[in-house]
Amino acid sequence: MSAIQNLNSFDPFADASKGNDWLPSGTEDSIHIRIQQRNGRKTLTTVQGISDEYDKKKLVKAFKKKFACNGTVVDHPEYGEVIQLQGDQRKNACQFLVEVSKASILMHFEHIGGGGGVD
């Protein structure tokens, strides 16, 4: 009998939390950019790990203006402030953050979560 892969739960921040540390060793100053699948073809881009020296609300305002998308800052109890952007903005956010930040950027290309549609 075949296993259904779409019904498995998946934690989008699983690789960002190892044990008691927030990030794996060597990536304390890394920025993680991920994409999450929503309903059907809708996606959500999350940006985690931006230093506290940057004002995340001003970054979201710049993202929204430059990428013509909606966005917000969500306060996650375990991971701190996470930026959420509407749509697949991984490449745009990566290019923008390379210009602004000195941190290393880790872009995750796997799709997270399952939508209601069939591939």
Coordinates of N, CA and C in Angstrom, one line a residue:
M1 N 0.8 -1.2 0.0 CA 0.0 0.0 0.0 C 0.9 1.2 0.0
S2 N 0.5 2.2 -0.8 CA 1.4 3.4 -0.9 C 1.1 4.4 0.2
A3 N 2.1 5.1 0.6 CA 1.9 6.2 1.7 C 1.5 7.5 1.0
I4 N 0.7 8.2 1.6 CA 0.2 9.5 1.1 C 1.2 10.6 1.7
Q5 N 1.9 11.3 0.9 CA 2.9 12.2 1.4 C 2.3 13.6 1.7
N6 N 1.2 13.9 1.2 CA 0.6 15.3 1.4 C 0.1 15.4 2.8
L7 N -0.2 14.4 3.5 CA -0.9 14.5 4.8 C 0.1 14.5 6.0
N8 N 1.4 14.4 5.7 CA 2.4 14.5 6.7 C 2.6 15.9 7.2
S9 N 2.6 16.2 8.5 CA 2.9 17.5 9.0 C 4.3 17.8 8.8
F10 N 4.6 19.1 8.6 CA 6.0 19.5 8.3 C 6.2 20.9 9.1
D11 N 7.3 20.9 9.9 CA 7.6 22.2 10.6 C 8.5 23.0 9.7
P12 N 8.1 24.2 9.3 CA 8.9 25.0 8.5 C 10.2 25.5 9.1
F13 N 10.2 25.6 10.5 CA 11.4 26.1 11.2 C 12.2 24.9 11.8
A14 N 12.0 23.7 11.4 CA 12.6 22.6 12.0 C 14.1 22.6 11.9
D15 N 14.7 23.1 10.8 CA 16.1 23.1 10.6 C 16.7 24.3 11.3
A16 N 15.9 25.3 11.8 CA 16.3 26.5 12.4 C 16.5 26.3 13.9
S17 N 15.9 25.2 14.5 CA 16.0 25.0 15.9 C 16.6 23.6 16.2
K18 N 17.7 23.6 16.8 CA 18.4 22.3 17.1 C 18.6 22.4 18.6
G19 N 18.0 21.5 19.4 CA 18.2 21.4 20.8 C 17.8 22.7 21.5
N20 N 18.6 23.2 22.3 CA 18.3 24.4 23.1 C 18.7 25.7 22.3
D21 N 19.5 25.5 21.2 CA 19.9 26.7 20.4 C 18.9 27.1 19.4
W22 N 18.8 28.3 19.1 CA 17.8 28.8 18.1 C 18.2 28.4 16.7
L23 N 19.5 28.5 16.5 CA 20.0 28.1 15.1 C 21.1 27.1 15.2
P24 N 21.3 26.3 14.1 CA 22.4 25.4 14.2 C 23.8 26.2 14.3
S25 N 24.8 25.4 14.8 CA 26.1 26.1 15.0 C 26.6 26.7 13.7
G26 N 27.1 27.9 13.8 CA 27.7 28.5 12.6 C 26.7 29.4 11.8
T27 N 25.4 29.4 12.2 CA 24.4 30.2 11.5 C 23.7 31.2 12.4
E28 N 24.4 31.6 13.5 CA 23.8 32.5 14.4 C 23.5 33.8 13.7
D29 N 24.3 34.3 12.8 CA 24.0 35.5 12.1 C 23.4 35.3 10.7
S30 N 22.8 34.2 10.5 CA 22.2 33.9 9.2 C 20.8 34.3 9.1
I31 N 20.4 34.7 7.9 CA 19.0 35.0 7.6 C 18.4 33.9 6.8
H32 N 17.2 33.3 7.3 CA 16.6 32.2 6.6 C 15.4 32.8 5.8
I33 N 15.3 32.4 4.5 CA 14.2 32.8 3.7 C 13.5 31.5 3.2
R34 N 12.2 31.4 3.6 CA 11.4 30.2 3.2 C 10.1 30.6 2.5
I35 N 9.6 29.6 1.9 CA 8.3 29.8 1.2 C 7.3 28.7 1.8
Q36 N 6.1 29.1 2.1 CA 5.1 28.2 2.6 C 3.9 28.2 1.6
Q37 N 3.4 27.0 1.3 CA 2.3 26.9 0.4 C 1.0 27.1 1.2
R38 N 0.1 28.0 0.7 CA -1.2 28.2 1.3 C -2.3 27.5 0.5
N39 N -3.4 28.2 0.2 CA -4.5 27.5 -0.5 C -4.1 27.6 -2.0
G40 N -4.2 26.4 -2.6 CA -4.0 26.3 -4.1 C -2.7 26.8 -4.5
R41 N -2.6 27.9 -5.3 CA -1.4 28.5 -5.8 C -0.9 29.6 -4.9
K42 N -1.5 29.9 -3.9 CA -1.1 31.0 -3.0 C 0.1 30.6 -2.2
T43 N 1.1 31.5 -2.0 CA 2.3 31.2 -1.3 C 2.6 32.4 -0.3
L44 N 3.4 32.1 0.7 CA 3.8 33.0 1.7 C 5.3 32.9 1.9
T45 N 6.0 34.0 1.8 CA 7.4 34.0 2.0 C 7.7 34.5 3.4
T46 N 8.5 33.7 4.2 CA 8.9 34.1 5.5 C 10.4 34.4 5.6
V47 N 10.8 35.5 6.3 CA 12.2 35.9 6.5 C 12.4 35.9 8.0
Q48 N 13.4 35.1 8.4 CA 13.7 34.9 9.8 C 15.1 35.2 10.1
G49 N 15.5 35.8 11.2 CA 16.9 35.9 11.6 C 17.5 37.2 11.3
I50 N 16.7 38.2 11.0 CA 17.2 39.6 10.8 C 17.6 40.2 12.1
S51 N 18.8 40.8 12.1 CA 19.3 41.3 13.4 C 18.4 42.4 13.9
D52 N 18.5 42.6 15.3 CA 17.7 43.6 15.9 C 18.1 45.0 15.6
E53 N 19.3 45.2 15.0 CA 19.7 46.5 14.7 C 18.9 47.1 13.5
Y54 N 18.2 46.3 12.8 CA 17.4 46.7 11.7 C 15.9 46.8 12.2
D55 N 15.2 47.9 11.8 CA 13.8 48.0 12.1 C 13.0 47.2 11.1
K56 N 12.4 46.1 11.6 CA 11.7 45.2 10.7 C 10.5 45.8 10.1
K57 N 9.8 46.7 10.8 CA 8.6 47.4 10.2 C 9.0 48.2 9.0
K58 N 10.2 48.9 9.1 CA 10.7 49.7 8.0 C 11.1 48.8 6.8
L59 N 11.7 47.6 7.1 CA 12.1 46.7 6.1 C 10.8 46.2 5.4
V60 N 9.8 45.9 6.1 CA 8.5 45.4 5.5 C 8.0 46.5 4.6
K61 N 8.0 47.7 5.1 CA 7.5 48.9 4.2 C 8.3 49.0 2.9
A62 N 9.6 48.8 3.0 CA 10.4 48.8 1.8 C 10.2 47.6 0.9
F63 N 10.0 46.4 1.5 CA 9.6 45.3 0.7 C 8.3 45.5 0.0
K64 N 7.3 46.0 0.7 CA 6.0 46.1 0.1 C 6.1 47.1 -1.1
K65 N 6.8 48.2 -0.9 CA 6.9 49.2 -2.0 C 7.7 48.7 -3.2
K66 N 8.8 48.0 -2.9 CA 9.7 47.5 -4.0 C 9.1 46.3 -4.7
F67 N 8.5 45.4 -4.0 CA 8.0 44.1 -4.6 C 6.6 44.2 -5.0
A68 N 5.8 45.2 -4.7 CA 4.4 45.4 -4.9 C 3.6 44.2 -4.4
C69 N 3.9 43.9 -3.1 CA 3.2 42.8 -2.4 C 2.8 43.3 -1.0
N70 N 2.0 42.5 -0.3 CA 1.6 42.9 1.1 C 2.6 42.1 2.0
G71 N 2.7 42.6 3.2 CA 3.6 42.0 4.2 C 3.3 42.5 5.6
T72 N 3.8 41.7 6.5 CA 3.7 42.0 7.9 C 4.8 41.5 8.8
V73 N 4.9 41.9 10.0 CA 5.9 41.4 11.0 C 5.0 40.6 12.0
V74 N 5.4 39.3 12.2 CA 4.6 38.5 13.1 C 5.6 38.1 14.3
D75 N 5.1 38.3 15.5 CA 5.9 38.0 16.6 C 5.7 36.5 17.0
H76 N 6.7 35.7 16.7 CA 6.6 34.3 17.0 C 7.2 34.0 18.4
P77 N 6.5 33.3 19.3 CA 7.0 33.1 20.7 C 8.4 32.5 20.7
E78 N 8.7 31.6 19.8 CA 10.0 30.9 19.9 C 11.0 31.5 19.0
Y79 N 10.7 32.0 17.8 CA 11.6 32.5 16.8 C 11.8 34.0 16.7
G80 N 11.0 34.7 17.6 CA 11.1 36.1 17.6 C 10.3 36.7 16.5
E81 N 10.7 37.9 15.9 CA 10.0 38.5 14.9 C 10.3 37.9 13.5
V82 N 9.3 37.5 12.8 CA 9.4 36.9 11.5 C 8.6 37.8 10.5
I83 N 9.3 38.1 9.4 CA 8.6 38.9 8.3 C 7.9 37.9 7.4
Q84 N 6.6 38.2 7.1 CA 5.8 37.5 6.2 C 5.5 38.3 5.0
L85 N 5.8 37.8 3.8 CA 5.5 38.5 2.5 C 4.5 37.7 1.7
Q86 N 3.6 38.4 1.0 CA 2.7 37.7 0.2 C 3.3 37.3 -1.1
G87 N 3.1 36.0 -1.5 CA 3.7 35.5 -2.8 C 5.1 35.0 -2.6
D88 N 5.6 34.5 -3.8 CA 7.0 34.0 -3.8 C 8.0 35.1 -4.0
Q89 N 8.5 35.6 -2.9 CA 9.4 36.7 -2.9 C 10.8 36.3 -2.5
R90 N 11.2 35.1 -2.6 CA 12.5 34.6 -2.1 C 13.7 35.3 -2.8
K91 N 13.6 35.3 -4.1 CA 14.8 35.9 -4.9 C 14.8 37.4 -4.6
N92 N 13.7 38.1 -4.7 CA 13.7 39.5 -4.4 C 14.2 39.9 -3.0
A93 N 13.7 39.1 -2.0 CA 14.1 39.4 -0.7 C 15.6 39.1 -0.5
C94 N 16.1 38.1 -1.1 CA 17.5 37.7 -1.0 C 18.4 38.8 -1.6
Q95 N 18.0 39.3 -2.8 CA 18.8 40.4 -3.5 C 18.7 41.7 -2.6
F96 N 17.6 42.0 -2.1 CA 17.4 43.2 -1.3 C 18.3 43.1 0.0
L97 N 18.2 41.9 0.7 CA 19.0 41.8 1.9 C 20.5 41.7 1.7
V98 N 20.9 41.2 0.6 CA 22.4 41.2 0.3 C 22.9 42.6 0.2
E99 N 22.1 43.5 -0.4 CA 22.5 44.9 -0.5 C 22.5 45.6 0.9
V100 N 21.6 45.2 1.8 CA 21.4 45.9 3.1 C 22.2 45.2 4.2
S101 N 22.3 43.9 4.3 CA 22.8 43.2 5.4 C 24.2 42.6 5.1
K102 N 25.0 42.4 6.2 CA 26.2 41.7 6.0 C 26.1 40.3 6.4
A103 N 25.0 39.8 6.9 CA 24.8 38.4 7.3 C 24.7 37.5 6.2
S104 N 25.0 36.2 6.4 CA 24.8 35.2 5.3 C 23.4 34.9 5.2
I105 N 22.9 34.6 4.0 CA 21.5 34.4 3.7 C 21.4 33.0 3.3
L106 N 20.5 32.2 3.9 CA 20.2 30.8 3.5 C 18.8 30.8 2.9
M107 N 18.7 30.5 1.7 CA 17.4 30.5 1.0 C 17.0 29.0 0.9
H108 N 15.8 28.7 1.4 CA 15.3 27.3 1.3 C 14.3 27.2 0.2
F109 N 14.6 26.2 -0.7 CA 13.8 26.1 -1.9 C 12.7 25.0 -1.9
E110 N 12.5 24.3 -0.8 CA 11.5 23.4 -0.7 C 10.2 24.1 -0.4
H111 N 9.1 23.5 -0.9 CA 7.8 24.0 -0.5 C 7.3 23.4 0.8
I112 N 6.8 24.3 1.6 CA 6.4 23.9 3.0 C 4.9 23.8 3.0
G113 N 4.3 22.8 3.6 CA 2.9 22.7 3.7 C 2.3 22.1 2.5
G114 N 1.0 21.7 2.6 CA 0.3 21.2 1.5 C -0.9 22.0 1.1
G115 N -1.1 22.3 -0.1 CA -2.2 23.0 -0.6 C -3.4 22.1 -0.9
G116 N -4.5 22.6 -1.3 CA -5.6 21.8 -1.6 C -5.6 21.3 -3.0
G117 N -4.7 21.8 -3.8 CA -4.7 21.4 -5.2 C -3.9 20.1 -5.5
V118 N -4.0 19.6 -6.6 CA -3.3 18.4 -7.1 C -2.2 18.9 -8.0
D119 N -1.0 18.3 -7.8 CA 0.2 18.7 -8.6 C 0.1 18.0 -10.0

